[in-house]
Amino acid sequence: MNWPLIISNTLFTAISIQAIAYVLAAIGLNMHFGFTGLLNFGQAAFGAVGAYTFAVLAGQGIPWPASGEPPWPFGQPWPWWAAALAVIPAAMVLALLLGIPTLRLRADYLAIVTIAAAEIIRQALIAPKLDERFGTGGADGLQGFTGGIEKINPWNGRTFYLWKQPFDGHQAFMIVAGWSLVALCSVGMWLLMRSPWGRVLKSIREDEDAARSLGKNVFAYKMQSLIIGGVIGAFAGVVFAVGGRAAAPNDYATAFTFFAWTVLILGGAGRIKGPIVGGLIFWLIIGFTEVFLSQVTRNKVVPTWLVNENNFGLLRFMFVGLGLATLVVFRPQGIFGDRREQAFDVR
Amino acid sequence: MSAETIPVPQPADGAAGPLAGIAHEPGVAKPDPLLVVDGMRRAFGGLVAVDVAHVEFQRGCITGLIGPNGAGKTTFFNLITGFDTPDAGTWSFDGKPIRKASPYRLARSGMVRTFQLTKSLTRLSVLENMKLGALDQRGESVFAGLLKPLWRDQEREIEQRADDLLQRFKLDHMREEFAGNLSGGQRKLLEMARALMADPKLIMLDEPMAGVNPALTQSLLGHVKELRAEGRTVIFVEHDMDVVNDISDWVVVMAEGRVLAEGPPASIGANPAVIDAYLGAHHDLDLGDEQ
């Protein structure tokens, strides 16, 4: 058993780019569910839209459908910052498409529509036709769109160590940039939630008819919440894709959404620091079980008929599930929730 | 505080103040109506829940809306306040016809309602509940919300107003509590106080005394009378006839969706149509004695 490796690998997983992506996705969900009471089960849709908007624009650019010299902005890569800015309107369009038909209805309808939309987007990204028209890469996804970011990265080509765990300059840069984005989003969220605007959102979470009776345009507020949380979710996708230097349709399957939900519930919905703490804990558990079980099975510490090198991966999620179930039983408000709030029957 | 407020003299059968000398008949015209409803109709499938030909509510008065269960009182409330859409009908508020009846627009125009089942926002503090009620808050726009200097002064002023109201409604000791920790009666008080934060012209109370103990009922009654003293108009739904007789200047009786009778409280109890609606047309006949 190589304990230094186990520990350093676990710690690295907890601060890794994956962890950042899920923390960001959970911050978006916190805006939706924790503060507004919107059930968004399609955060993967926002992640996919963010990742692909960036990957297409910063990679090859959108193919020009006609023949001849493509006019700007078609057929050429965009600068990385322009591609990143374009993620915002793309996520807004998705939020409007999801929100306009459903936000006037009961909460369950948004849940149904978002979970379906996420799958529609993932399946559409696999389609070769979409690749022909927009250069989305089909089932293989896209690579080679991180050049612009690698150019501005001062640590490019270097290798770093977290104790025993090596990682390259690109990862280092994305970890710093990603956690900065997490901090920025959290501060923005904190500023919004202490304002009267945040108070209206919370009142909608509690009882939207009461908010209406006090002169609040509930639909407009829900839409704003969906847009803001969606844009943050889209940047989760960007971080994920740039960090891994690839955008693939199956990265944005339902697991993306439900990991983000797990992170949010673990940390405590409706708390600013909930997603951050939840993300750290979630990835500590995932990282530890991964490397620990891998070591255990390789060194044949447990009998191979019980668990071996090929199937230990499944055990990880059993442990996460067990941890989550224990939490829900003994601390239903999450790590940072307020027990008193749980005592009230919300609906 | 309820005993010494506004002694409105109530003659044996007639109404006091601006409503004196008005005929006691359904749909009668009032001297200065704040709310006028015409031909309002709402059917749920085959059941006509509300079918009001014409009714006016006098400005600055407390009007009680009574009727047996299922008379359509709450549905009528929902239609007026935009929480439900009528199949037909028009209504005007403060002289302006209402076209787009969305609840938040009506609330902003000065018509605020409370609910039969109180809607206190349980996971917000009592103070936050109150502050939510204020209209035209600069900080309620998403961009201004980010910048505290833009709304700090207004917020301070709103908090002052909220504290004054909490004191008046004797909820100031619960200021920082979650609203979910209040008793049923305190929630009724909070809902009424919160509605006042919007400074409404018309306040519509749906069964404000339901489930409230007798001692608190007295204080609630006092608060309702204070609203009238401030020049606000009150319309309320209530089943307890003692309450209705005590505070209302005028009573509108609904049955089966229609306005059955109108008049000052003293005239209502003697009205044969009202007795029929509540007790049945043949309530005084012994069916066994029929030939």
GROMACS .gro file of N, CA and C in nm, chain B residues 59-158:
model
  300
  406ARG      N    1  -6.541   5.333  -0.132
  406ARG     CA    2  -6.407   5.373  -0.086
  406ARG      C    3  -6.410   5.408   0.063
  407GLY      N    4  -6.307   5.367   0.134
  407GLY     CA    5  -6.293   5.407   0.274
  407GLY      C    6  -6.385   5.333   0.370
  408CYS      N    7  -6.449   5.227   0.323
  408CYS     CA    8  -6.538   5.152   0.411
  408CYS      C    9  -6.490   5.008   0.425
  409ILE      N   10  -6.540   4.943   0.529
  409ILE     CA   11  -6.514   4.800   0.546
  409ILE      C   12  -6.637   4.726   0.494
  410THR      N   13  -6.617   4.648   0.390
  410THR     CA   14  -6.728   4.571   0.335
  410THR      C   15  -6.706   4.424   0.365
  411GLY      N   16  -6.805   4.362   0.427
  411GLY     CA   17  -6.796   4.219   0.456
  411GLY      C   18  -6.860   4.142   0.342
  412LEU      N   19  -6.795   4.032   0.305
  412LEU     CA   20  -6.850   3.947   0.200
  412LEU      C   21  -6.884   3.814   0.268
  413ILE      N   22  -7.013   3.784   0.277
  413ILE     CA   23  -7.051   3.661   0.346
  413ILE      C   24  -7.132   3.573   0.253
  414GLY      N   25  -7.158   3.454   0.299
  414GLY     CA   26  -7.235   3.360   0.220
  414GLY      C   27  -7.206   3.220   0.267
  415PRO      N   28  -7.298   3.127   0.240
  415PRO     CA   29  -7.275   2.989   0.282
  415PRO      C   30  -7.153   2.928   0.210
  416ASN      N   31  -7.106   2.815   0.258
  416ASN     CA   32  -6.993   2.747   0.193
  416ASN      C   33  -7.026   2.720   0.047
  417GLY      N   34  -6.928   2.745  -0.041
  417GLY     CA   35  -6.950   2.720  -0.183
  417GLY      C   36  -7.025   2.832  -0.252
  418ALA      N   37  -7.039   2.946  -0.186
  418ALA     CA   38  -7.112   3.057  -0.248
  418ALA      C   39  -7.028   3.127  -0.354
  419GLY      N   40  -6.897   3.100  -0.358
  419GLY     CA   41  -6.812   3.161  -0.460
  419GLY      C   42  -6.736   3.283  -0.411
  420LYS      N   43  -6.728   3.299  -0.278
  420LYS     CA   44  -6.662   3.419  -0.225
  420LYS      C   45  -6.512   3.420  -0.258
  421THR      N   46  -6.445   3.308  -0.229
  421THR     CA   47  -6.301   3.303  -0.254
  421THR      C   48  -6.271   3.308  -0.404
  422THR      N   49  -6.353   3.240  -0.484
  422THR     CA   50  -6.334   3.247  -0.629
  422THR      C   51  -6.349   3.392  -0.677
  423PHE      N   52  -6.447   3.462  -0.623
  423PHE     CA   53  -6.469   3.603  -0.656
  423PHE      C   54  -6.344   3.685  -0.620
  424PHE      N   55  -6.289   3.658  -0.504
  424PHE     CA   56  -6.164   3.723  -0.461
  424PHE      C   57  -6.053   3.696  -0.561
  425ASN      N   58  -6.038   3.569  -0.598
  425ASN     CA   59  -5.931   3.530  -0.691
  425ASN      C   60  -5.947   3.600  -0.825
  426LEU      N   61  -6.072   3.613  -0.871
  426LEU     CA   62  -6.096   3.677  -1.000
  426LEU      C   63  -6.058   3.825  -0.995
  427ILE      N   64  -6.102   3.892  -0.889
  427ILE     CA   65  -6.075   4.036  -0.878
  427ILE      C   66  -5.925   4.062  -0.870
  428THR      N   67  -5.853   3.977  -0.797
  428THR     CA   68  -5.711   4.003  -0.775
  428THR      C   69  -5.622   3.942  -0.882
  429GLY      N   70  -5.682   3.881  -0.985
  429GLY     CA   71  -5.603   3.831  -1.097
  429GLY      C   72  -5.546   3.693  -1.078
  430PHE      N   73  -5.578   3.626  -0.966
  430PHE     CA   74  -5.526   3.491  -0.945
  430PHE      C   75  -5.604   3.387  -1.023
  431ASP      N   76  -5.720   3.430  -1.078
  431ASP     CA   77  -5.798   3.343  -1.164
  431ASP      C   78  -5.853   3.432  -1.274
  432THR      N   79  -5.887   3.373  -1.389
  432THR     CA   80  -5.933   3.453  -1.501
  432THR      C   81  -6.081   3.431  -1.522
  433PRO      N   82  -6.161   3.539  -1.526
  433PRO     CA   83  -6.305   3.521  -1.546
  433PRO      C   84  -6.336   3.481  -1.691
  434ASP      N   85  -6.446   3.406  -1.708
  434ASP     CA   86  -6.490   3.371  -1.844
  434ASP      C   87  -6.547   3.495  -1.912
  435ALA      N   88  -6.609   3.581  -1.834
  435ALA     CA   89  -6.665   3.704  -1.889
  435ALA      C   90  -6.666   3.807  -1.778
  436GLY      N   91  -6.674   3.932  -1.817
  436GLY     CA   92  -6.688   4.035  -1.715
  436GLY      C   93  -6.579   4.139  -1.719
  437THR      N   94  -6.611   4.254  -1.666
  437THR     CA   95  -6.514   4.363  -1.657
  437THR      C   96  -6.516   4.415  -1.515
  438TRP      N   97  -6.406   4.477  -1.475
  438TRP     CA   98  -6.407   4.544  -1.346
  438TRP      C   99  -6.310   4.660  -1.350
  439SER      N  100  -6.339   4.757  -1.268
  439SER     CA  101  -6.250   4.873  -1.266
  439SER      C  102  -6.210   4.902  -1.123
  440PHE      N  103  -6.087   4.951  -1.108
  440PHE     CA  104  -6.032   4.978  -0.976
  440PHE      C  105  -5.988   5.123  -0.973
  441ASP      N  106  -6.041   5.197  -0.879
  441ASP     CA  107  -6.005   5.338  -0.863
  441ASP      C  108  -6.028   5.415  -0.994
  442GLY      N  109  -6.139   5.385  -1.059
  442GLY     CA  110  -6.176   5.458  -1.180
  442GLY      C  111  -6.109   5.409  -1.308
  443LYS      N  112  -6.009   5.318  -1.294
  443LYS     CA  113  -5.941   5.271  -1.415
  443LYS      C  114  -5.987   5.129  -1.448
  444PRO      N  115  -6.031   5.108  -1.572
  444PRO     CA  116  -6.071   4.972  -1.608
  444PRO      C  117  -5.950   4.878  -1.607
  445ILE      N  118  -5.972   4.754  -1.566
  445ILE     CA  119  -5.862   4.658  -1.557
  445ILE      C  120  -5.859   4.575  -1.683
  446ARG      N  121  -5.748   4.580  -1.754
  446ARG     CA  122  -5.740   4.505  -1.879
  446ARG      C  123  -5.655   4.380  -1.859
  447LYS      N  124  -5.526   4.399  -1.829
  447LYS     CA  125  -5.442   4.281  -1.807
  447LYS      C  126  -5.440   4.253  -1.658
  448ALA      N  127  -5.516   4.152  -1.619
  448ALA     CA  128  -5.533   4.126  -1.477
  448ALA      C  129  -5.428   4.029  -1.426
  449SER      N  130  -5.301   4.069  -1.423
  449SER     CA  131  -5.204   3.980  -1.359
  449SER      C  132  -5.191   4.024  -1.214
  450PRO      N  133  -5.176   3.926  -1.126
  450PRO     CA  134  -5.177   3.958  -0.982
  450PRO      C  135  -5.075   4.064  -0.944
  451TYR      N  136  -4.953   4.057  -1.004
  451TYR     CA  137  -4.851   4.151  -0.957
  451TYR      C  138  -4.882   4.294  -1.002
  452ARG      N  139  -4.945   4.308  -1.123
  452ARG     CA  140  -4.981   4.442  -1.168
  452ARG      C  141  -5.089   4.502  -1.079
  453LEU      N  142  -5.188   4.419  -1.046
  453LEU     CA  143  -5.296   4.469  -0.960
  453LEU      C  144  -5.242   4.507  -0.823
  454ALA      N  145  -5.150   4.426  -0.772
  454ALA     CA  146  -5.092   4.458  -0.642
  454ALA      C  147  -5.018   4.592  -0.648
  455ARG      N  148  -4.946   4.614  -0.759
  455ARG     CA  149  -4.873   4.741  -0.771
  455ARG      C  150  -4.967   4.859  -0.784
  456SER      N  151  -5.088   4.835  -0.840
  456SER     CA  152  -5.182   4.947  -0.854
  456SER      C  153  -5.253   4.977  -0.723
  457GLY      N  154  -5.227   4.897  -0.619
  457GLY     CA  155  -5.281   4.932  -0.487
  457GLY      C  156  -5.385   4.837  -0.434
  458MET      N  157  -5.394   4.717  -0.491
  458MET     CA  158  -5.492   4.619  -0.445
  458MET      C  159  -5.415   4.497  -0.392
  459VAL      N  160  -5.406   4.483  -0.262
  459VAL     CA  161  -5.328   4.373  -0.206
  459VAL      C  162  -5.421   4.280  -0.130
  460ARG      N  163  -5.398   4.152  -0.144
  460ARG     CA  164  -5.485   4.054  -0.079
  460ARG      C  165  -5.407   3.969   0.020
  461THR      N  166  -5.482   3.904   0.109
  461THR     CA  167  -5.423   3.799   0.191
  461THR      C  168  -5.496   3.670   0.155
  462PHE      N  169  -5.449   3.560   0.211
  462PHE     CA  170  -5.502   3.430   0.171
  462PHE      C  171  -5.572   3.361   0.287
  463GLN      N  172  -5.670   3.277   0.250
  463GLN     CA  173  -5.744   3.201   0.350
  463GLN      C  174  -5.648   3.112   0.430
  464LEU      N  175  -5.561   3.041   0.359
  464LEU     CA  176  -5.454   2.967   0.425
  464LEU      C  177  -5.332   3.057   0.419
  465THR      N  178  -5.285   3.100   0.534
  465THR     CA  179  -5.182   3.204   0.533
  465THR      C  180  -5.059   3.160   0.454
  466LYS      N  181  -5.005   3.252   0.381
  466LYS     CA  182  -4.885   3.227   0.303
  466LYS      C  183  -4.770   3.307   0.362
  467SER      N  184  -4.732   3.272   0.485
  467SER     CA  185  -4.613   3.335   0.538
  467SER      C  186  -4.494   3.260   0.478
  468LEU      N  187  -4.391   3.331   0.443
  468LEU     CA  188  -4.276   3.271   0.377
  468LEU      C  189  -4.188   3.213   0.486
  469THR      N  190  -4.204   3.081   0.511
  469THR     CA  191  -4.158   3.023   0.636
  469THR      C  192  -4.008   3.033   0.657
  470ARG      N  193  -3.928   3.020   0.551
  470ARG     CA  194  -3.783   3.020   0.571
  470ARG      C  195  -3.721   3.159   0.551
  471LEU      N  196  -3.805   3.262   0.555
  471LEU     CA  197  -3.754   3.399   0.563
  471LEU      C  198  -3.787   3.450   0.703
  472SER      N  199  -3.705   3.542   0.752
  472SER     CA  200  -3.735   3.596   0.884
  472SER      C  201  -3.858   3.687   0.875
  473VAL      N  202  -3.916   3.715   0.991
  473VAL     CA  203  -4.032   3.802   0.997
  473VAL      C  204  -3.999   3.938   0.932
  474LEU      N  205  -3.880   3.989   0.962
  474LEU     CA  206  -3.840   4.119   0.905
  474LEU      C  207  -3.829   4.111   0.753
  475GLU      N  208  -3.770   4.002   0.704
  475GLU     CA  209  -3.756   3.988   0.558
  475GLU      C  210  -3.893   3.976   0.492
  476ASN      N  211  -3.985   3.905   0.557
  476ASN     CA  212  -4.122   3.898   0.509
  476ASN      C  213  -4.178   4.038   0.490
  477MET      N  214  -4.156   4.121   0.592
  477MET     CA  215  -4.211   4.256   0.589
  477MET      C  216  -4.147   4.338   0.477
  478LYS      N  217  -4.014   4.330   0.468
  478LYS     CA  218  -3.945   4.413   0.370
  478LYS      C  219  -3.982   4.374   0.227
  479LEU      N  220  -4.015   4.247   0.210
  479LEU     CA  221  -4.055   4.201   0.078
  479LEU      C  222  -4.179   4.275   0.030
  480GLY      N  223  -4.265   4.313   0.126
  480GLY     CA  224  -4.393   4.374   0.089
  480GLY      C  225  -4.381   4.510   0.025
  481ALA      N  226  -4.270   4.581   0.048
  481ALA     CA  227  -4.257   4.717  -0.005
  481ALA      C  228  -4.250   4.714  -0.158
  482LEU      N  229  -4.315   4.810  -0.220
  482LEU     CA  230  -4.315   4.817  -0.367
  482LEU      C  231  -4.202   4.907  -0.415
  483ASP      N  232  -4.178   4.902  -0.547
  483ASP     CA  233  -4.082   4.991  -0.614
  483ASP      C  234  -3.945   4.991  -0.548
  484GLN      N  235  -3.892   4.875  -0.518
  484GLN     CA  236  -3.759   4.870  -0.457
  484GLN      C  237  -3.653   4.869  -0.567
  485ARG      N  238  -3.560   4.962  -0.557
  485ARG     CA  239  -3.455   4.972  -0.659
  485ARG      C  240  -3.371   4.844  -0.661
  486GLY      N  241  -3.343   4.791  -0.545
  486GLY     CA  242  -3.256   4.673  -0.534
  486GLY      C  243  -3.321   4.546  -0.584
  487GLU      N  244  -3.445   4.553  -0.628
  487GLU     CA  245  -3.510   4.432  -0.678
  487GLU      C  246  -3.480   4.409  -0.826
  488SER      N  247  -3.402   4.497  -0.888
  488SER     CA  248  -3.356   4.467  -1.023
  488SER      C  249  -3.219   4.400  -1.010
  489VAL      N  250  -3.190   4.308  -1.100
  489VAL     CA  251  -3.073   4.222  -1.079
  489VAL      C  252  -2.942   4.300  -1.084
  490PHE      N  253  -2.933   4.402  -1.167
  490PHE     CA  254  -2.806   4.475  -1.178
  490PHE      C  255  -2.788   4.570  -1.060
  491ALA      N  256  -2.896   4.639  -1.024
  491ALA     CA  257  -2.887   4.729  -0.909
  491ALA      C  258  -2.863   4.649  -0.781
  492GLY      N  259  -2.916   4.525  -0.777
  492GLY     CA  260  -2.900   4.442  -0.660
  492GLY      C  261  -2.753   4.416  -0.626
  493LEU      N  262  -2.670   4.407  -0.731
  493LEU     CA  263  -2.528   4.380  -0.709
  493LEU      C  264  -2.458   4.494  -0.636
  494LEU      N  265  -2.509   4.615  -0.654
  494LEU     CA  266  -2.441   4.733  -0.601
  494LEU      C  267  -2.517   4.790  -0.483
  495LYS      N  268  -2.470   4.761  -0.365
  495LYS     CA  269  -2.545   4.799  -0.246
  495LYS      C  270  -2.569   4.950  -0.233
  496PRO      N  271  -2.471   5.034  -0.269
  496PRO     CA  272  -2.494   5.179  -0.253
  496PRO      C  273  -2.621   5.227  -0.324
  497LEU      N  274  -2.662   5.158  -0.429
  497LEU     CA  275  -2.780   5.202  -0.503
  497LEU      C  276  -2.909   5.182  -0.425
  498TRP      N  277  -2.909   5.086  -0.332
  498TRP     CA  278  -3.035   5.060  -0.263
  498TRP      C  279  -3.024   5.069  -0.112
  499ARG      N  280  -2.906   5.107  -0.061
  499ARG     CA  281  -2.887   5.104   0.083
  499ARG      C  282  -2.983   5.199   0.156
  500ASP      N  283  -2.996   5.321   0.104
  500ASP     CA  284  -3.080   5.420   0.171
  500ASP      C  285  -3.227   5.378   0.171
  501GLN      N  286  -3.271   5.332   0.054
  501GLN     CA  287  -3.411   5.290   0.045
  501GLN      C  288  -3.437   5.172   0.139
  502GLU      N  289  -3.340   5.081   0.146
  502GLU     CA  290  -3.354   4.964   0.232
  502GLU      C  291  -3.369   5.006   0.379
  503ARG      N  292  -3.291   5.107   0.417
  503ARG     CA  293  -3.297   5.155   0.555
  503ARG      C  294  -3.436   5.212   0.584
  504GLU      N  295  -3.487   5.285   0.488
  504GLU     CA  296  -3.618   5.348   0.507
  504GLU      C  297  -3.728   5.240   0.514
  505ILE      N  298  -3.714   5.137   0.429
  505ILE     CA  299  -3.811   5.026   0.430
  505ILE      C  300  -3.806   4.953   0.563
   0.00000   0.00000   0.00000
